[in-house]
PDB file of C-alpha atoms in Angstrom:
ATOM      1  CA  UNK A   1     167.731  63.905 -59.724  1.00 44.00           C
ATOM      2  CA  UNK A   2     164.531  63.940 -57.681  1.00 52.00           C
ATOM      3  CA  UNK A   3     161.775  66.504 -58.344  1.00 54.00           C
ATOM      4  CA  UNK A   4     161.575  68.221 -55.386  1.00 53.00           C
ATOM      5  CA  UNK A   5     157.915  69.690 -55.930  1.00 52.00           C
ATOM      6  CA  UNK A   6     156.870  66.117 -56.605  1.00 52.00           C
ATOM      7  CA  UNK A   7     158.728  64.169 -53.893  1.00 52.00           C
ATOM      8  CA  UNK A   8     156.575  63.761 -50.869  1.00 50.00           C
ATOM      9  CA  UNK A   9     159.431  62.557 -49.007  1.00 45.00           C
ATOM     10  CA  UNK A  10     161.561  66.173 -48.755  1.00 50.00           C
ATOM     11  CA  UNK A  11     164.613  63.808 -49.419  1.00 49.00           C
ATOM     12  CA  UNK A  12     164.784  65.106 -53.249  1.00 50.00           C
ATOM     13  CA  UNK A  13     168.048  66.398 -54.182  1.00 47.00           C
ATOM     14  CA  UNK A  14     168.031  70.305 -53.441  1.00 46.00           C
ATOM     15  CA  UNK A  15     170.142  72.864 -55.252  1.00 46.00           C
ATOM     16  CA  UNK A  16     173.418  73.813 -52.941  1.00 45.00           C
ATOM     17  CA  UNK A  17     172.500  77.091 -50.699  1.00 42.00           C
ATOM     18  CA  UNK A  18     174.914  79.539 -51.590  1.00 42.00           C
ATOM     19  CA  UNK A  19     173.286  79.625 -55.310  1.00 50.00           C
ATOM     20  CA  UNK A  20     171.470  82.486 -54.469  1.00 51.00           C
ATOM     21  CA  UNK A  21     173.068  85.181 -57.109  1.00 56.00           C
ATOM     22  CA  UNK A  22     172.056  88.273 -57.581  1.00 62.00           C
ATOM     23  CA  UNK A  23     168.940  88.636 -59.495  1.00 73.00           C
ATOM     24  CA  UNK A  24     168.952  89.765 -62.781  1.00 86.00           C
ATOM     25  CA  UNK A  25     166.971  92.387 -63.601  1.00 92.00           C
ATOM     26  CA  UNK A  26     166.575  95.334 -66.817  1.00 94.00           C
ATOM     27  CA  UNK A  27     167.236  99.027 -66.706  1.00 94.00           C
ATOM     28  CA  UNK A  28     163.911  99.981 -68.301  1.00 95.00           C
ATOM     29  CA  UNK A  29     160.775  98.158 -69.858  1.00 96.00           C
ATOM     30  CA  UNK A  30     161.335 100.567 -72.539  1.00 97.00           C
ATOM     31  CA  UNK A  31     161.728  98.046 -75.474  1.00 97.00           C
ATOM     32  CA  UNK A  32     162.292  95.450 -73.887  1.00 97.00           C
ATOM     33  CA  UNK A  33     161.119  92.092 -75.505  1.00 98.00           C
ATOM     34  CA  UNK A  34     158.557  90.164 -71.986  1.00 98.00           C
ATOM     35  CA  UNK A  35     157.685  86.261 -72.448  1.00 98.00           C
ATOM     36  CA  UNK A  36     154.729  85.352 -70.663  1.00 98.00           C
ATOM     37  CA  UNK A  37     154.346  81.964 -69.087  1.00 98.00           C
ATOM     38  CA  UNK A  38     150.636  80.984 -68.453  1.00 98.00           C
ATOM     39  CA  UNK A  39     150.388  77.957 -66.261  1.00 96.00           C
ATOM     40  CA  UNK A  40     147.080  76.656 -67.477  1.00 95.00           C
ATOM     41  CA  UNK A  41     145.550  77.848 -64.408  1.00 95.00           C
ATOM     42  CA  UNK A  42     142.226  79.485 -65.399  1.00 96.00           C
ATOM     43  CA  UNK A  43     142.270  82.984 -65.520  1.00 98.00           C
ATOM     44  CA  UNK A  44     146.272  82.916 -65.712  1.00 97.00           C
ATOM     45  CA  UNK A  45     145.965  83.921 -69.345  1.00 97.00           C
ATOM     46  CA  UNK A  46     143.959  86.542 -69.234  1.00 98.00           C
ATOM     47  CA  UNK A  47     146.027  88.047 -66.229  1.00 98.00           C
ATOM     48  CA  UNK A  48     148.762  88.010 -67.931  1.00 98.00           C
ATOM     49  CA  UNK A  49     147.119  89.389 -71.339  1.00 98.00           C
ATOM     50  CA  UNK A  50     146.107  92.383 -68.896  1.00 98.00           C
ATOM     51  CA  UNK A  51     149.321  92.870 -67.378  1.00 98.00           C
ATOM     52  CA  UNK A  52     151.105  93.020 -71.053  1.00 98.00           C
ATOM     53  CA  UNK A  53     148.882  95.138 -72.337  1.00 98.00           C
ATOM     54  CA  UNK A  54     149.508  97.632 -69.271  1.00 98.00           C
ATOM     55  CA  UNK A  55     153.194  97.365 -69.774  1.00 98.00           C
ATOM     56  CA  UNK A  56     153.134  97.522 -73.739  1.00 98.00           C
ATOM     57  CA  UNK A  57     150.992 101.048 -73.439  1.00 98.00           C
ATOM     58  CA  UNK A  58     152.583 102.420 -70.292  1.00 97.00           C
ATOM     59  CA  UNK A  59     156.279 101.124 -70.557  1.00 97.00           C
ATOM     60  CA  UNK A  60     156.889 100.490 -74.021  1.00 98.00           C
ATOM     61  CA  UNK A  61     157.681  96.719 -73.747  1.00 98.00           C
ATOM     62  CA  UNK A  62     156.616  94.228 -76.389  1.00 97.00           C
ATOM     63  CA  UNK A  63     155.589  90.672 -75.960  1.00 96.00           C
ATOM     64  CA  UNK A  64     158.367  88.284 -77.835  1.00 96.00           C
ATOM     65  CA  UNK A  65     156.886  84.950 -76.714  1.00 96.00           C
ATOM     66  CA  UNK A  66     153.887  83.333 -75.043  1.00 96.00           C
ATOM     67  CA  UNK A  67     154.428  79.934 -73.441  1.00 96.00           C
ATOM     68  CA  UNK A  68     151.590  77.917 -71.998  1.00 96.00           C
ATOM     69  CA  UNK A  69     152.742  74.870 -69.721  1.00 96.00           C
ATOM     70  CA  UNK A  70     151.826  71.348 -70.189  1.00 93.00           C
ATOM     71  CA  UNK A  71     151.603  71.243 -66.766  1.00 93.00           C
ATOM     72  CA  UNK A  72     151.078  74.069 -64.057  1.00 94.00           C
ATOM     73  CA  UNK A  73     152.408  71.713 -61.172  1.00 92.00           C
ATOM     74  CA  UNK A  74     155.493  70.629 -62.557  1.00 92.00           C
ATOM     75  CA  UNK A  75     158.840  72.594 -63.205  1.00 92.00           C
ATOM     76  CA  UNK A  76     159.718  73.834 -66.984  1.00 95.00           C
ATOM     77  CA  UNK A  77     161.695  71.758 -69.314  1.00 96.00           C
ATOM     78  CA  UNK A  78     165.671  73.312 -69.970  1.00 96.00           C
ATOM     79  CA  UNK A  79     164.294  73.811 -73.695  1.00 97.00           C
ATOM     80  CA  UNK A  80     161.302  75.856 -72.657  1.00 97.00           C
ATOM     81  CA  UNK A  81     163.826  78.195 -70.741  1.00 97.00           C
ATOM     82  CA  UNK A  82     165.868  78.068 -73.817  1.00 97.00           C
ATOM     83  CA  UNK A  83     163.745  79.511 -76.099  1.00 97.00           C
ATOM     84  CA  UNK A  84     162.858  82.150 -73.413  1.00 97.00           C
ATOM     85  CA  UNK A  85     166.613  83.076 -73.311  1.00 96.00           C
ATOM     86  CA  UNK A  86     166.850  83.339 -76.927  1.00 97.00           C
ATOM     87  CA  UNK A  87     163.861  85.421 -77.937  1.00 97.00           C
ATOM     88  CA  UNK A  88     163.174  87.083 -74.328  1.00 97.00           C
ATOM     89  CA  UNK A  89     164.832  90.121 -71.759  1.00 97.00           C
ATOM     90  CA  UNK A  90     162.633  89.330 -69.295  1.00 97.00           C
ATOM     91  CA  UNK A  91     159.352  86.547 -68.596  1.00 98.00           C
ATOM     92  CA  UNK A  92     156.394  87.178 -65.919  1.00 98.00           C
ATOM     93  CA  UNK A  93     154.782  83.904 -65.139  1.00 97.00           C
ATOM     94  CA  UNK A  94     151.216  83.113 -63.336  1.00 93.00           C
ATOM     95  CA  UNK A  95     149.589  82.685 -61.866  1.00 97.00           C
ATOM     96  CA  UNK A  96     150.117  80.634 -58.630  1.00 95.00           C
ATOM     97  CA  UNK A  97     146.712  79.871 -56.712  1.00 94.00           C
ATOM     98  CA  UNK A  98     147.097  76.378 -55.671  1.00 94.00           C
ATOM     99  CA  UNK A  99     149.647  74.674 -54.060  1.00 93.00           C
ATOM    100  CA  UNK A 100     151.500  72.499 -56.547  1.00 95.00           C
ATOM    101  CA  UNK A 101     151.264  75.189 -59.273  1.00 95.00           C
ATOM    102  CA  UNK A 102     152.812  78.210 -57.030  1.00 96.00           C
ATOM    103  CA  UNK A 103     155.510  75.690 -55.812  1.00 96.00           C
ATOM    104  CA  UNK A 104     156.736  75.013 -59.456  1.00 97.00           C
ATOM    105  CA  UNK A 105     156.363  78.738 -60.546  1.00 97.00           C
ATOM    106  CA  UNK A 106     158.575  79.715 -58.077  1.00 97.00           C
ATOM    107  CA  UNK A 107     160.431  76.811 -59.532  1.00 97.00           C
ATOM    108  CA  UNK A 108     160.446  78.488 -62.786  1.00 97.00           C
ATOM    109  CA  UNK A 109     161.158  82.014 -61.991  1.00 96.00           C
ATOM    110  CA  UNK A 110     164.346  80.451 -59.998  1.00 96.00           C
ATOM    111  CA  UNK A 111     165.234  78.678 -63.121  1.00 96.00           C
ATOM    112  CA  UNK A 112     164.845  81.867 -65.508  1.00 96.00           C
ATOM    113  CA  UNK A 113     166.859  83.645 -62.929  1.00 94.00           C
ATOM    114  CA  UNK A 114     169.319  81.171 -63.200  1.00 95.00           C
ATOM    115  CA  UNK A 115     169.472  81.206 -66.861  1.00 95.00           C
ATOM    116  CA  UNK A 116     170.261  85.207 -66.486  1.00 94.00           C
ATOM    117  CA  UNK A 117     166.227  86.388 -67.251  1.00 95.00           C
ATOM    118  CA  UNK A 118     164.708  88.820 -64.992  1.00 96.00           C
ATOM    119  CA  UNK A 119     161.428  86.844 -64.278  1.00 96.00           C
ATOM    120  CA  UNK A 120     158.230  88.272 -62.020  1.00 97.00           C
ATOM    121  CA  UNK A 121     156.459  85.201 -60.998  1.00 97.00           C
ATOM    122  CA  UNK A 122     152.706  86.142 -59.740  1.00 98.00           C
ATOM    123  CA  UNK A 123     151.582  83.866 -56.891  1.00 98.00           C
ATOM    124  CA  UNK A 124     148.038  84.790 -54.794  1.00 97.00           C
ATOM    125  CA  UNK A 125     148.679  85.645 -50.748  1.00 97.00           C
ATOM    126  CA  UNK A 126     146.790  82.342 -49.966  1.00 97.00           C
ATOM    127  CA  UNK A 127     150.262  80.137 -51.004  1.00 97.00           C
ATOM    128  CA  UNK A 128     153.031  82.734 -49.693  1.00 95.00           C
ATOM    129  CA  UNK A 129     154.463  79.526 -47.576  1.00 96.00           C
ATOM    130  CA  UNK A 130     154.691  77.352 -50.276  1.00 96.00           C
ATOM    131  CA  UNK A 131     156.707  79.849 -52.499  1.00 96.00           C
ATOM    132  CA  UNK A 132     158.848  80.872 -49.708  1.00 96.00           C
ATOM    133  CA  UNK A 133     159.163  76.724 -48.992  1.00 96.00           C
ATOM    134  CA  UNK A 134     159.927  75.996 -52.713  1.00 95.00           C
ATOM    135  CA  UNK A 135     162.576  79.047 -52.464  1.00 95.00           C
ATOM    136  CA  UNK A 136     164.193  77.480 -49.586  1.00 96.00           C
ATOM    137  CA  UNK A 137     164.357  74.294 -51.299  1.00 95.00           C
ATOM    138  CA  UNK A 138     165.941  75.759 -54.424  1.00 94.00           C
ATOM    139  CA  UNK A 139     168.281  77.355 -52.786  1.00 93.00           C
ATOM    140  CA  UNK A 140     167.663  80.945 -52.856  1.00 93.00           C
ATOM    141  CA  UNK A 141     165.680  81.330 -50.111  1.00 94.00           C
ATOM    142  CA  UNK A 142     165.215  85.256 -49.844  1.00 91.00           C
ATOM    143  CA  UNK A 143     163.858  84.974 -54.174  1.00 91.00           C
ATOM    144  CA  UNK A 144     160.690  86.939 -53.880  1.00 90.00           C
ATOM    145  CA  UNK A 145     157.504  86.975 -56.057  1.00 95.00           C
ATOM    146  CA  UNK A 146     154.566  89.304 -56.920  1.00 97.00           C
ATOM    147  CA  UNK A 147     151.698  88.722 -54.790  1.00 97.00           C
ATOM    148  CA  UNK A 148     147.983  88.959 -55.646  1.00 97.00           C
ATOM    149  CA  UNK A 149     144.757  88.006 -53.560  1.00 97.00           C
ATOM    150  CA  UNK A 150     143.249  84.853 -53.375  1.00 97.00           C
ATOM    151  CA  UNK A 151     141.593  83.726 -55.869  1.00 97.00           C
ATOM    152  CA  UNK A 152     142.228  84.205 -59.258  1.00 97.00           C
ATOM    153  CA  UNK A 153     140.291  81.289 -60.808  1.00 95.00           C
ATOM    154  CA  UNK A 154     136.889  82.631 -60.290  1.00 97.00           C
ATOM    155  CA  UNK A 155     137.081  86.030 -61.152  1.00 98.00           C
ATOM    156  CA  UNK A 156     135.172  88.020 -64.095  1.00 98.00           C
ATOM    157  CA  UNK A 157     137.384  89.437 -66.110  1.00 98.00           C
ATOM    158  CA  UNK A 158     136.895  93.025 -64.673  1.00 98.00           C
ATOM    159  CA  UNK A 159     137.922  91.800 -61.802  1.00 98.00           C
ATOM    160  CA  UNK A 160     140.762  89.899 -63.384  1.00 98.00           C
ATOM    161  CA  UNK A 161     141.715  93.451 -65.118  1.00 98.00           C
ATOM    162  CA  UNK A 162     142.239  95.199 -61.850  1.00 98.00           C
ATOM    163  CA  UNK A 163     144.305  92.595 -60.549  1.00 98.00           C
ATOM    164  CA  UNK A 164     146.226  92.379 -63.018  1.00 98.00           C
ATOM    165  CA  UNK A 165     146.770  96.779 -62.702  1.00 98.00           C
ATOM    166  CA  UNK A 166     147.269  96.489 -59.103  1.00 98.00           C
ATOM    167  CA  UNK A 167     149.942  93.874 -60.001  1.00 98.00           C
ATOM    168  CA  UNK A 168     151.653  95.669 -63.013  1.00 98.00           C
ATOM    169  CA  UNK A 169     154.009  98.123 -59.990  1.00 97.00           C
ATOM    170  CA  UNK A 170     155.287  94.930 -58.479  1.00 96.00           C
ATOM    171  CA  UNK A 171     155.907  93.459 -61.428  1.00 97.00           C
ATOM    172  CA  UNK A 172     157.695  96.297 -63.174  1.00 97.00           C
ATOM    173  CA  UNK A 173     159.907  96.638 -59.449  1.00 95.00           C
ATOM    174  CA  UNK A 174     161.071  93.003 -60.195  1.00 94.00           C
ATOM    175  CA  UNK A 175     161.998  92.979 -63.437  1.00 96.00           C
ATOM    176  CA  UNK A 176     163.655  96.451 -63.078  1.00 94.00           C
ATOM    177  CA  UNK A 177     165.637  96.365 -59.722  1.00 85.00           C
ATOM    178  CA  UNK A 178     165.337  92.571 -58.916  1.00 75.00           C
ATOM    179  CA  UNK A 179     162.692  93.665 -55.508  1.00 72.00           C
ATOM    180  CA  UNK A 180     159.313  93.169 -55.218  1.00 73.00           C
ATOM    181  CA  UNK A 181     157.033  96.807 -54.741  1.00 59.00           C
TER     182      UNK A 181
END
């Protein structure tokens, strides 16, 4: 099959519409064992080091599993997702500031989803039409993400820390009823 994110052609095989299923999501952080993905993007660590530590001291969850990417701009391998499955309730995954890296972590998310994870994927407002494009393409075209402003890259990491609280509501709404806050 044809990578969709990297096929500048559009003609890539797409996953059949109708594969939209309901998202999974967990009745409480409470316990619950988060993987986060870090794309490589700068900053996306740190972000994501924030948002844990938010949800470890205000929700109870523990981090099972961190997971850098070889690559923020393509999708995940099946064995990447597999280990997520295995150790993992849920995964939040960041952060999307550029086009070809919020195109394949919407890619991802979709995949976790698929796979039966709860995932809160954390793309900034600048690339909203590539995730809802990438969406589309996937076949779930109403899958919704946690949105941040644009940029992350640059920021201090004061600044990164209040992103990453004014992100932790949206991403506890998606893991916990499958909708964006």
């Amino acid at each position: 099959m044809s990578n969709p994110i990297l096929d500048p052609t559009g003609r890539a095989r797409r996953a059949p519409h109708g594969a939209d299923a309901p998202r999974p999501r967990l009745s409480s952080l409470q316990g619950a064992r988060i993987g986060l993905l870090d794309n490589t993007k700068h900053n996306a660590g740190l972000f994501l080091e924030r948002v844990a530590a938010r949800l470890r001291a205000d929700y109870g969850a523990e981090v099972a599993l961190v997971e850098v990417k070889r690559n923020f701009s393509v999708p995940l391998e099946q064995e990447v997702i597999d280990r997520f499955a295995e150790r993992c309730d849920a995964v939040i995954g960041g952060v999307g500031d550029c086009g070809s890296c919020s195109a394949a972590a919407v890619t991802d998310g979709i995949a976790f989803q698929r796979a039966g994870l709860p995932a809160a994927v954390v793309l900034t407002d600048a690339f909203a039409a590539t995730g809802s494009t990438m969406a589309r393409l996937q076949g779930m075209p109403d899958y919704t993400w946690v949105t941040t402003g644009h940029p992350v890259a640059v920021l201090t990491p004061e600044e990164v820390d209040e992103r990453a609280r004014a992100a932790v509501p949206g991403i506890v709404a998606a893991l916990e009823t499958g909708a964006v806050a």
